[in-house]
Short mmCIF file of C-alpha atoms in Angstrom, two decimals:
data_model
loop_
_atom_site.label_atom_id
_atom_site.label_comp_id
_atom_site.label_asym_id
_atom_site.label_seq_id
_atom_site.Cartn_x
_atom_site.Cartn_y
_atom_site.Cartn_z
CA UNK A 94 -32.10 60.05 7.95
CA UNK A 95 -34.59 57.25 8.63
CA UNK A 96 -34.25 56.06 5.03
CA UNK A 97 -30.51 55.90 5.54
CA UNK A 98 -30.94 53.91 8.78
CA UNK A 99 -33.33 51.49 7.06
CA UNK A 100 -30.80 50.97 4.25
CA UNK A 101 -28.00 50.29 6.75
CA UNK A 102 -30.26 47.92 8.70
CA UNK A 103 -31.25 46.05 5.51
CA UNK A 104 -27.58 45.76 4.51
CA UNK A 105 -26.64 44.33 7.93
CA UNK A 106 -29.47 41.83 7.81
CA UNK A 107 -28.41 40.70 4.35
CA UNK A 108 -24.81 40.23 5.54
CA UNK A 109 -25.94 38.19 8.55
CA UNK A 110 -28.20 36.03 6.37
CA UNK A 111 -25.45 35.46 3.82
CA UNK A 112 -23.03 34.47 6.59
CA UNK A 113 -25.60 31.97 7.98
CA UNK A 114 -26.08 30.46 4.52
CA UNK A 115 -22.36 30.07 4.00
CA UNK A 116 -21.89 28.56 7.45
CA UNK A 117 -24.73 26.12 6.98
CA UNK A 118 -23.52 25.02 3.51
CA UNK A 119 -22.31 21.41 3.63
CA UNK A 120 -19.12 20.35 1.95
CA UNK A 121 -19.62 18.71 -1.43
CA UNK A 122 -17.66 15.71 -2.68
CA UNK A 123 -15.69 17.93 -5.10
CA UNK A 124 -14.92 20.39 -2.29
CA UNK A 125 -13.70 17.52 -0.10
CA UNK A 126 -11.28 16.33 -2.81
CA UNK A 127 -9.95 19.86 -3.26
CA UNK A 128 -9.58 20.34 0.49
CA UNK A 129 -7.67 17.05 0.80
CA UNK A 130 -5.15 17.84 -1.94
CA UNK A 131 -2.29 18.50 0.55
CA UNK A 132 -3.08 15.17 2.23
CA UNK A 133 -3.15 13.20 -1.08
CA UNK A 134 0.14 14.86 -2.06
CA UNK A 135 1.73 13.72 1.23
CA UNK A 136 0.51 10.11 1.17
CA UNK A 137 0.01 9.19 -2.51
CA UNK A 138 1.51 5.72 -3.22
CA UNK A 139 3.25 6.95 -6.37
CA UNK A 140 5.65 8.94 -4.21
CA UNK A 141 6.67 5.77 -2.30
CA UNK A 142 8.16 3.87 -5.24
CA UNK A 143 11.37 3.17 -3.27
CA UNK A 144 9.44 1.86 -0.26
CA UNK A 145 7.09 -1.02 -1.27
CA UNK A 146 5.88 -1.73 2.28
CA UNK A 147 4.83 1.87 2.96
CA UNK A 148 3.36 2.16 -0.55
CA UNK A 149 1.10 -0.84 -0.01
CA UNK A 150 -0.10 0.39 3.40
CA UNK A 151 -1.03 3.75 1.89
CA UNK A 152 -2.78 2.10 -1.08
CA UNK A 153 -4.96 0.00 1.17
CA UNK A 154 -5.68 2.84 3.59
CA UNK A 155 -6.71 5.13 0.73
CA UNK A 156 -9.19 2.50 -0.48
CA UNK A 157 -10.82 2.38 2.99
CA UNK A 158 -10.76 6.18 3.29
CA UNK A 159 -12.45 6.59 -0.11
CA UNK A 160 -15.09 4.10 0.92
CA UNK A 161 -15.73 6.07 4.11
CA UNK A 162 -16.04 9.37 2.18
CA UNK A 163 -18.38 7.78 -0.37
CA UNK A 164 -20.64 6.47 2.40
CA UNK A 165 -20.87 9.95 3.95
CA UNK A 166 -22.29 11.25 0.67
CA UNK A 167 -24.97 8.58 0.36
CA UNK A 168 -28.52 9.72 1.14
CA UNK A 169 -29.77 8.44 4.48
CA UNK A 170 -26.33 7.23 5.62
CA UNK A 171 -26.56 6.50 9.34
CA UNK A 172 -23.75 4.06 10.16
CA UNK A 173 -20.91 5.90 11.88
CA UNK A 174 -18.75 3.02 12.96
CA UNK A 175 -15.25 4.31 13.83
CA UNK A 176 -12.68 3.44 11.14
CA UNK A 177 -9.00 3.29 12.08
CA UNK A 178 -6.49 4.20 9.35
CA UNK A 179 -2.71 4.25 9.11
CA UNK A 180 -0.75 6.31 6.59
CA UNK A 181 2.91 6.96 5.94
CA UNK A 182 3.11 10.73 5.46
CA UNK A 183 5.98 12.31 3.61
CA UNK A 184 7.91 14.63 5.93
CA UNK A 185 8.32 18.24 5.00
CA UNK A 186 11.10 20.65 5.86
CA UNK A 187 9.41 23.84 7.16
CA UNK A 188 12.42 25.96 6.16
CA UNK A 189 12.19 24.99 2.50
CA UNK A 190 10.11 26.93 0.00
CA UNK A 191 10.55 24.55 -2.92
CA UNK A 192 8.22 21.62 -3.40
CA UNK A 193 11.06 19.48 -4.73
CA UNK A 194 13.26 20.29 -1.74
CA UNK A 195 10.58 20.43 0.93
CA UNK A 196 10.89 16.86 2.17
CA UNK A 197 13.34 16.12 4.96
CA UNK A 198 15.98 13.39 4.95
CA UNK A 199 13.91 11.25 7.30
CA UNK A 200 11.58 10.62 4.37
CA UNK A 201 8.22 9.88 6.06
CA UNK A 202 6.43 9.22 9.33
CA UNK A 203 3.63 6.86 10.31
CA UNK A 204 0.32 8.44 11.32
CA UNK A 205 -2.68 6.52 12.72
CA UNK A 206 -6.08 8.05 13.39
CA UNK A 207 -9.72 6.99 13.81
CA UNK A 208 -12.53 8.47 11.70
CA UNK A 209 -15.86 8.76 13.49
CA UNK A 210 -17.25 12.03 12.12
CA UNK A 211 -20.71 12.33 10.55
CA UNK A 212 -20.13 14.78 7.71
CA UNK A 213 -17.54 15.58 5.04
CA UNK A 214 -16.32 18.85 6.56
CA UNK A 215 -15.53 17.37 9.96
CA UNK A 216 -13.91 14.34 8.35
CA UNK A 217 -11.67 16.50 6.14
CA UNK A 218 -10.61 18.62 9.10
CA UNK A 219 -9.87 15.52 11.21
CA UNK A 220 -7.69 14.03 8.45
CA UNK A 221 -5.70 17.20 7.90
CA UNK A 222 -5.23 17.85 11.62
CA UNK A 223 -4.20 14.26 12.31
CA UNK A 224 -1.46 14.57 9.67
CA UNK A 225 -0.39 18.02 10.93
CA UNK A 226 -1.40 19.64 7.64
CA UNK A 227 -2.77 23.17 7.25
CA UNK A 228 -6.51 23.78 7.16
CA UNK A 229 -6.36 27.45 6.17
CA UNK A 230 -7.20 26.72 2.53
CA UNK A 231 -10.62 25.39 3.57
CA UNK A 232 -11.69 28.98 4.26
CA UNK A 233 -11.62 29.58 0.49
CA UNK A 234 -14.18 26.82 -0.05
CA UNK A 235 -16.94 29.00 1.54
CA UNK A 236 -17.29 26.68 4.50
CA UNK A 237 -16.60 27.27 8.14
CA UNK A 238 -13.29 25.66 9.21
CA UNK A 239 -14.51 25.09 12.76
CA UNK A 240 -15.55 21.60 13.92
CA UNK A 241 -18.91 20.25 12.87
CA UNK A 242 -20.88 21.36 15.89
CA UNK A 243 -19.74 24.99 15.48
CA UNK A 244 -19.99 24.94 11.68
CA UNK A 245 -23.73 24.34 11.73
CA UNK A 246 -25.81 27.47 11.96
CA UNK A 247 -28.90 27.82 14.04
CA UNK A 248 -30.94 27.44 10.84
CA UNK A 249 -30.33 23.68 10.61
CA UNK A 250 -29.00 22.82 14.07
CA UNK A 251 -29.98 19.22 15.03
CA UNK A 252 -32.07 18.78 18.18
CA UNK A 253 -29.90 17.96 21.18
CA UNK A 254 -31.94 16.46 23.99
CA UNK A 255 -30.94 16.60 27.64
CA UNK A 256 -29.54 13.36 29.12
CA UNK A 257 -32.71 13.01 31.27
CA UNK A 258 -34.73 12.62 28.03
CA UNK A 259 -32.91 9.39 27.14
CA UNK A 260 -33.12 7.97 30.67
CA UNK A 261 -36.86 8.74 30.86
CA UNK A 262 -37.83 7.49 27.36
CA UNK A 263 -35.41 4.58 27.18
CA UNK A 264 -34.07 5.74 23.80
CA UNK A 265 -30.33 5.38 23.12
CA UNK A 266 -28.13 8.44 23.35
CA UNK A 267 -26.26 8.62 19.95
CA UNK A 268 -23.34 10.54 21.46
CA UNK A 269 -22.95 8.00 24.25
CA UNK A 270 -23.07 5.12 21.70
CA UNK A 271 -20.35 6.77 19.65
CA UNK A 272 -18.14 7.30 22.69
CA UNK A 273 -18.66 3.68 23.71
CA UNK A 274 -17.75 2.43 20.21
CA UNK A 275 -14.56 4.48 20.34
CA UNK A 276 -13.61 2.98 23.71
CA UNK A 277 -14.16 -0.60 22.62
CA UNK A 278 -11.28 -1.98 20.58
CA UNK A 279 -12.19 -4.15 17.60
CA UNK A 280 -11.64 -7.85 18.25
CA UNK A 281 -11.26 -10.61 15.70
CA UNK A 282 -14.45 -12.42 16.74
CA UNK A 283 -16.62 -9.28 16.79
CA UNK A 284 -15.30 -8.16 13.40
CA UNK A 285 -15.94 -11.55 11.85
CA UNK A 286 -19.43 -11.52 13.33
CA UNK A 287 -20.13 -8.19 11.63
CA UNK A 288 -18.51 -8.88 8.30
CA UNK A 289 -18.85 -12.63 7.58
CA UNK A 290 -22.13 -12.28 5.67
CA UNK A 291 -20.81 -9.49 3.47
CA UNK A 292 -17.62 -11.44 2.69
CA UNK A 293 -19.52 -14.61 1.84
CA UNK A 294 -21.84 -12.70 -0.52
CA UNK A 295 -18.94 -11.06 -2.33
CA UNK A 296 -17.00 -14.31 -2.51
CA UNK A 297 -19.90 -16.23 -4.06
CA UNK A 298 -20.37 -13.47 -6.62
CA UNK A 299 -16.66 -13.61 -7.54
CA UNK A 300 -16.42 -17.42 -7.93
CA UNK A 301 -17.25 -17.50 -11.68
CA UNK A 302 -14.66 -14.79 -12.34
CA UNK A 303 -12.08 -16.63 -10.24
CA UNK A 304 -12.57 -19.76 -12.36
CA UNK A 305 -12.31 -17.66 -15.51
CA UNK A 306 -9.06 -16.10 -14.22
CA UNK A 307 -7.50 -19.50 -13.53
CA UNK A 308 -8.55 -20.75 -16.98
CA UNK A 309 -7.10 -17.74 -18.79
CA UNK A 310 -3.91 -17.87 -16.80
CA UNK A 311 -3.40 -21.58 -17.48
CA UNK A 312 -4.17 -21.28 -21.19
CA UNK A 313 -1.83 -18.33 -21.76
CA UNK A 314 0.95 -19.83 -19.66
CA UNK A 315 0.73 -23.07 -21.61
CA UNK A 316 0.39 -21.40 -25.01
CA UNK A 317 3.35 -19.05 -24.49
CA UNK A 318 5.33 -21.52 -22.30
CA UNK A 319 5.58 -18.89 -19.55
CA UNK A 320 7.08 -19.61 -16.16
CA UNK A 321 4.37 -17.56 -14.38
CA UNK A 322 1.91 -14.68 -14.71
CA UNK A 323 1.76 -12.27 -11.80
CA UNK A 324 0.41 -8.85 -10.77
CA UNK A 325 2.33 -6.14 -8.95
CA UNK A 326 -0.74 -4.82 -7.09
CA UNK A 327 -3.81 -6.42 -5.53
CA UNK A 328 -6.20 -5.58 -8.40
CA UNK A 329 -9.65 -7.13 -8.35
CA UNK A 330 -10.44 -10.39 -10.16
CA UNK A 331 -12.43 -8.62 -12.92
CA UNK A 332 -9.52 -6.27 -13.57
CA UNK A 333 -7.08 -9.18 -13.83
CA UNK A 334 -9.33 -11.09 -16.23
CA UNK A 335 -9.53 -7.99 -18.42
CA UNK A 336 -5.74 -7.78 -18.57
CA UNK A 337 -5.42 -11.45 -19.50
CA UNK A 338 -8.05 -11.02 -22.23
CA UNK A 339 -5.99 -8.12 -23.63
CA UNK A 340 -2.88 -10.29 -23.70
CA UNK A 341 -4.85 -13.10 -25.32
CA UNK A 342 -6.04 -10.75 -28.10
CA UNK A 343 -2.44 -9.68 -28.75
CA UNK A 344 -1.40 -13.35 -29.00
CA UNK A 345 -4.07 -13.89 -31.68
CA UNK A 346 -3.24 -10.72 -33.60
CA UNK A 347 0.55 -10.77 -33.43
CA UNK A 348 1.76 -14.29 -32.51
CA UNK A 349 5.16 -13.72 -34.10
CA UNK A 350 6.21 -11.03 -31.58
CA UNK A 351 5.75 -13.42 -28.62
CA UNK A 352 8.20 -16.06 -29.82
CA UNK A 353 10.90 -14.94 -27.32
CA UNK A 354 8.89 -15.19 -24.08
CA UNK A 355 9.48 -18.87 -23.40
CA UNK A 356 10.41 -19.59 -19.78
CA UNK A 357 9.83 -15.99 -18.66
CA UNK A 358 7.49 -14.47 -16.05
CA UNK A 359 5.00 -11.79 -17.13
CA UNK A 360 4.06 -9.14 -14.56
CA UNK A 361 1.16 -6.72 -15.00
CA UNK A 362 2.31 -3.46 -13.44
CA UNK A 363 2.31 0.33 -13.83
CA UNK A 364 4.82 0.52 -16.71
CA UNK A 365 6.12 -1.60 -19.53
CA UNK A 366 9.64 -2.94 -19.91
CA UNK A 367 11.81 -5.59 -18.28
CA UNK A 368 12.30 -5.64 -14.53
CA UNK A 369 15.61 -5.88 -12.69
CA UNK A 370 14.72 -9.50 -11.91
CA UNK A 371 14.37 -10.29 -15.62
CA UNK A 372 10.55 -10.38 -15.74
CA UNK A 373 8.53 -8.94 -18.64
CA UNK A 374 6.51 -5.96 -17.35
CA UNK A 375 3.27 -5.01 -19.11
CA UNK A 376 1.88 -1.62 -18.13
CA UNK A 377 -1.85 -1.86 -17.44
CA UNK A 378 -2.43 1.63 -18.87
CA UNK A 379 -0.53 0.88 -22.07
CA UNK A 380 -2.15 -0.22 -25.31
CA UNK A 381 -1.18 -3.23 -27.48
CA UNK A 382 1.19 -1.04 -29.48
CA UNK A 383 3.37 -0.47 -26.41
CA UNK A 384 3.23 -4.14 -25.42
CA UNK A 385 4.23 -5.16 -28.93
CA UNK A 386 7.31 -2.92 -28.75
CA UNK A 387 8.40 -4.55 -25.48
CA UNK A 388 8.11 -8.06 -26.96
CA UNK A 389 10.06 -6.96 -30.03
CA UNK A 390 12.84 -5.57 -27.82
CA UNK A 391 13.26 -8.77 -25.80
CA UNK A 392 16.48 -9.90 -27.62
CA UNK A 393 18.12 -6.57 -26.67
CA UNK A 394 16.85 -6.91 -23.10
CA UNK A 395 18.37 -10.35 -22.86
CA UNK A 396 21.76 -9.00 -23.99
CA UNK A 397 21.57 -6.25 -21.35
CA UNK A 398 20.64 -8.85 -18.75
CA UNK A 399 23.81 -10.81 -19.52
CA UNK A 400 25.90 -7.66 -19.04
CA UNK A 401 24.05 -7.03 -15.75
CA UNK A 402 24.88 -10.52 -14.50
CA UNK A 403 28.51 -9.97 -15.44
CA UNK A 404 28.57 -6.75 -13.40
CA UNK A 405 27.09 -8.55 -10.39
CA UNK A 406 29.82 -11.20 -10.70
CA UNK A 407 32.58 -8.54 -10.89
CA UNK A 408 31.23 -6.74 -7.79
CA UNK A 409 31.11 -10.09 -5.97
CA UNK A 410 34.77 -10.72 -6.79
CA UNK A 411 35.80 -7.30 -5.48
CA UNK A 412 33.87 -7.89 -2.20
CA UNK A 413 35.23 -11.26 -1.21
CA UNK A 414 32.60 -13.42 -2.89
CA UNK A 415 29.50 -11.78 -1.38
CA UNK A 416 26.50 -12.33 -3.73
CA UNK A 417 24.66 -9.29 -5.15
CA UNK A 418 20.93 -10.07 -5.18
CA UNK A 419 17.74 -8.28 -6.10
CA UNK A 420 14.81 -9.08 -3.76
CA UNK A 421 11.47 -8.14 -5.33
CA UNK A 422 9.53 -8.21 -2.04
CA UNK A 423 11.87 -5.72 -0.34
CA UNK A 424 13.05 -3.49 -3.16
CA UNK A 425 11.24 -1.12 -5.56
CA UNK A 426 10.23 -2.43 -8.94
CA UNK A 427 13.17 -1.20 -11.04
CA UNK A 428 13.57 -1.59 -14.80
CA UNK A 429 16.53 -3.49 -16.15
CA UNK A 430 18.09 -0.22 -17.39
CA UNK A 431 17.71 1.51 -14.01
CA UNK A 432 19.27 -1.41 -12.14
CA UNK A 433 22.12 -1.71 -14.63
CA UNK A 434 23.04 2.00 -14.12
CA UNK A 435 23.03 1.46 -10.35
CA UNK A 436 25.30 -1.58 -10.58
CA UNK A 437 27.63 0.12 -13.05
CA UNK A 438 28.07 3.18 -10.84
CA UNK A 439 28.72 1.08 -7.75
CA UNK A 440 31.20 -1.17 -9.61
CA UNK A 441 33.26 1.78 -10.86
CA UNK A 442 33.45 3.16 -7.32
CA UNK A 443 34.62 -0.18 -5.94
CA UNK A 444 37.13 -0.75 -8.70
CA UNK A 445 38.79 2.61 -8.08
CA UNK A 446 38.93 2.10 -4.28
CA UNK A 447 40.66 -1.32 -4.47
CA UNK A 448 39.34 -2.63 -1.12
CA UNK A 449 41.51 -5.42 0.38
CA UNK A 450 38.92 -8.21 0.64
CA UNK A 451 40.32 -11.73 0.75
CA UNK A 452 38.97 -13.81 -2.17
CA UNK A 453 35.90 -15.87 -1.17
CA UNK A 454 36.13 -14.72 2.46
CA UNK A 455 32.47 -13.56 2.32
CA UNK A 456 31.15 -16.40 0.19
CA UNK A 457 27.60 -17.40 1.19
CA UNK A 458 26.60 -13.86 2.22
CA UNK A 459 24.22 -11.61 0.29
CA UNK A 460 23.79 -7.89 -0.33
CA UNK A 461 21.28 -5.62 -2.06
CA UNK A 462 21.96 -2.12 -3.45
CA UNK A 463 19.68 0.83 -2.68
CA UNK A 464 20.02 4.35 -3.96
CA UNK A 465 17.91 6.16 -1.33
CA UNK A 466 19.97 5.25 1.75
CA UNK A 467 23.12 6.76 3.22
CA UNK A 468 24.30 4.17 5.77
CA UNK A 469 24.77 0.40 5.37
CA UNK A 470 22.57 -1.92 7.42
CA UNK A 471 22.01 -5.61 8.10
CA UNK A 472 18.50 -6.95 7.47
CA UNK A 473 16.88 -9.42 9.87
CA UNK A 474 16.88 -11.94 6.96
CA UNK A 475 20.68 -11.79 6.79
CA UNK A 476 21.38 -9.72 3.66
CA UNK A 477 23.33 -6.47 3.75
CA UNK A 478 21.59 -3.34 2.47
CA UNK A 479 24.32 -1.21 0.91
CA UNK A 480 23.75 2.39 -0.31
CA UNK A 481 25.23 3.13 -3.72
CA UNK A 482 26.84 6.28 -2.20
CA UNK A 483 28.42 4.39 0.70
CA UNK A 484 32.07 5.27 1.42
CA UNK A 485 34.21 2.19 0.55
CA UNK A 486 36.14 2.29 3.83
CA UNK A 487 32.89 2.42 5.82
CA UNK A 488 31.49 -0.41 3.69
CA UNK A 489 34.55 -2.62 4.35
CA UNK A 490 34.44 -2.05 8.11
CA UNK A 491 30.68 -2.67 8.34
CA UNK A 492 30.74 -5.94 6.39
CA UNK A 493 33.67 -7.31 8.39
CA UNK A 494 32.01 -6.35 11.70
CA UNK A 495 28.61 -7.88 10.78
CA UNK A 496 29.64 -10.93 8.76
CA UNK A 497 29.07 -13.49 11.51
CA UNK A 498 25.74 -11.97 12.52
CA UNK A 499 24.69 -12.03 8.84
CA UNK A 500 25.42 -15.78 8.61
CA UNK A 501 23.33 -16.41 11.75
CA UNK A 502 20.45 -14.32 10.35
CA UNK A 503 20.52 -16.22 7.05
CA UNK A 504 20.27 -19.51 8.90
CA UNK A 505 17.42 -18.19 11.06
CA UNK A 506 15.66 -16.99 7.88
CA UNK A 507 15.68 -20.51 6.42
CA UNK A 508 14.23 -21.89 9.66
CA UNK A 509 11.56 -19.17 9.76
CA UNK A 510 10.51 -19.82 6.15
CA UNK A 511 10.02 -23.50 6.92
CA UNK A 512 8.05 -22.70 10.10
CA UNK A 513 5.92 -20.13 8.25
CA UNK A 514 4.97 -22.56 5.52
CA UNK A 515 4.12 -25.30 7.99
CA UNK A 516 1.88 -22.92 10.00
CA UNK A 517 0.12 -21.68 6.83
CA UNK A 518 -0.57 -25.26 5.76
CA UNK A 519 -1.79 -26.24 9.24
CA UNK A 520 -4.04 -23.17 9.57
CA UNK A 521 -5.47 -23.66 6.08
CA UNK A 522 -6.36 -27.25 6.91
CA UNK A 523 -7.75 -26.59 10.39
CA UNK A 524 -10.10 -23.77 9.31
CA UNK A 525 -10.91 -25.31 5.89
CA UNK A 526 -9.72 -22.14 4.18
CA UNK A 527 -9.72 -21.94 0.42
CA UNK A 528 -6.61 -19.78 0.63
CA UNK A 529 -4.41 -18.23 3.33
CA UNK A 530 -1.83 -15.63 2.30
CA UNK A 531 -0.17 -12.45 3.50
CA UNK A 532 0.60 -9.00 2.12
CA UNK A 533 4.26 -8.40 1.22
CA UNK A 534 4.51 -5.79 4.00
CA UNK A 535 3.85 -8.48 6.64
CA UNK A 536 7.10 -10.10 7.78
CA UNK A 537 7.62 -13.82 8.34
CA UNK A 538 7.92 -13.24 12.10
CA UNK A 539 4.56 -11.43 12.13
CA UNK A 540 2.94 -14.15 10.04
CA UNK A 541 4.25 -16.86 12.35
CA UNK A 542 2.96 -15.05 15.42
CA UNK A 543 -0.44 -14.50 13.77
CA UNK A 544 -0.88 -18.15 12.70
CA UNK A 545 0.15 -19.52 16.10
CA UNK A 546 -2.52 -17.44 17.81
CA UNK A 547 -5.14 -18.31 15.14
CA UNK A 548 -4.58 -22.02 15.72
CA UNK A 549 -5.58 -21.54 19.38
CA UNK A 550 -9.01 -20.26 18.32
CA UNK A 551 -12.20 -21.88 17.06
CA UNK A 552 -13.28 -19.93 13.97
CA UNK A 553 -16.03 -21.67 11.97
CA UNK A 554 -16.59 -18.39 10.11
CA UNK A 555 -13.48 -19.00 8.01
CA UNK A 556 -14.59 -22.20 6.27
CA UNK A 557 -14.14 -21.88 2.50
CA UNK A 558 -12.94 -18.26 2.77
CA UNK A 559 -9.90 -16.47 1.35
CA UNK A 560 -7.98 -15.02 4.33
CA UNK A 561 -5.31 -12.33 3.92
CA UNK A 562 -3.02 -11.35 6.80
CA UNK A 563 -2.57 -7.62 6.65
CA UNK A 564 -2.23 -4.61 8.96
CA UNK A 565 -5.94 -3.80 9.31
CA UNK A 566 -9.45 -5.20 9.00
CA UNK A 567 -11.11 -5.09 5.60
CA UNK A 568 -13.36 -7.03 3.20
CA UNK A 569 -11.99 -6.82 -0.35
CA UNK A 570 -14.29 -6.39 -3.35
CA UNK A 571 -13.99 -10.09 -4.25
CA UNK A 572 -14.76 -11.37 -0.74
CA UNK A 573 -11.24 -11.83 0.69
CA UNK A 574 -11.12 -11.24 4.42
CA UNK A 575 -8.20 -9.07 5.58
CA UNK A 576 -7.25 -9.16 9.25
CA UNK A 577 -4.28 -7.50 11.00
CA UNK A 578 -1.47 -9.82 11.94
CA UNK A 579 -1.64 -8.50 15.53
CA UNK A 580 -5.42 -8.98 15.90
CA UNK A 581 -6.91 -8.74 19.37
CA UNK A 582 -8.97 -11.41 21.08
#
């Protein structure tokens, strides 16, 4: 009987020890990635192709999040400065069991949260909870899904001194410092104080590459007689130089295939083809063989573009002279074929409905077509946003009701663009900036407000810097300073 009791006791002790080991096990980098799969699926920029503003916010926030996670895995990491992030999270319909059908009609929601945790497990849990995502799957990773303080076993519990210890010794209480940092909102001056040195170091390091980029861009534009060379995303300088070198090698190897690019704009993006705006798209993941095919197809693309312009003209005639436009900054990057199908479908619908618009009654107004909307709207810049599935009668009533407001918005847009340019020039000169620009997701009204408030400040830190107006604070890998347009003083 005693042997049996000893065996049972030994088995219990082994179970308790195993549980302690599992509880004390820290989350690895691979485990963190697996645990965050639902989050990545909900916020990945590739799922926001129809929403360029939200896509860009998620891209930038993911970069900062990845940097935070990498720092947590560095040996001896001790800086736990709170990091505020904003993500657009795809909405899910709880009643749907299919992945394809699990997202509600609202599309997405904005979520903001602050990271201030000191280990991977707590950080992962904070992210998932902030986005209202399940944490049950973390149990399968052999880690405790409770917050950090409860997840640690008594085997490696950090020493927690009484408050009197800090008052007697004069040492700083780390918990109190963290709470204080969370209470204090980041201000422009304090952030520049903390990050100026890092930005200057990165900027100086990038200067040779920046000169190389300008040289390559100028030489290729001149050699191919291009109108411009652009990039869809904010890739680093080294990455851009590499892409231009690849294009340069293709020019040397196959000069005959580039004879039809004169006067065109080349955009380095995610896929190859011709864009709805008529620009040549070169996919950054494609090899020269794919690029060569695109250049060889240019004559056919130009023929399709003429048919597309004819369709736009026909739609304009049916809608009283309103101009159909494609605005790159506000619309997804569509291929020429995709945009042509959209126009063709909309034209056939209008032609069959025979709406009674008076010829040229809407001349001077603009409209864009979008396939992911269900109700027409009027943009603050004066153009109509018309869904391809919009009922013709609803479309007619909406345009008639909003025509005068649209003309006023268009006029205000022209005035705002002039004001914005003047303020950018004035700010660049006052602070001796090398460059001042904004992200596409920042509106003209926001840029104007930001520049007006900047001009009231004295900011010697900015001399010779590249300043980007964004939605958050960040130092880019090439030394560009990003500040939110609504920065606090």
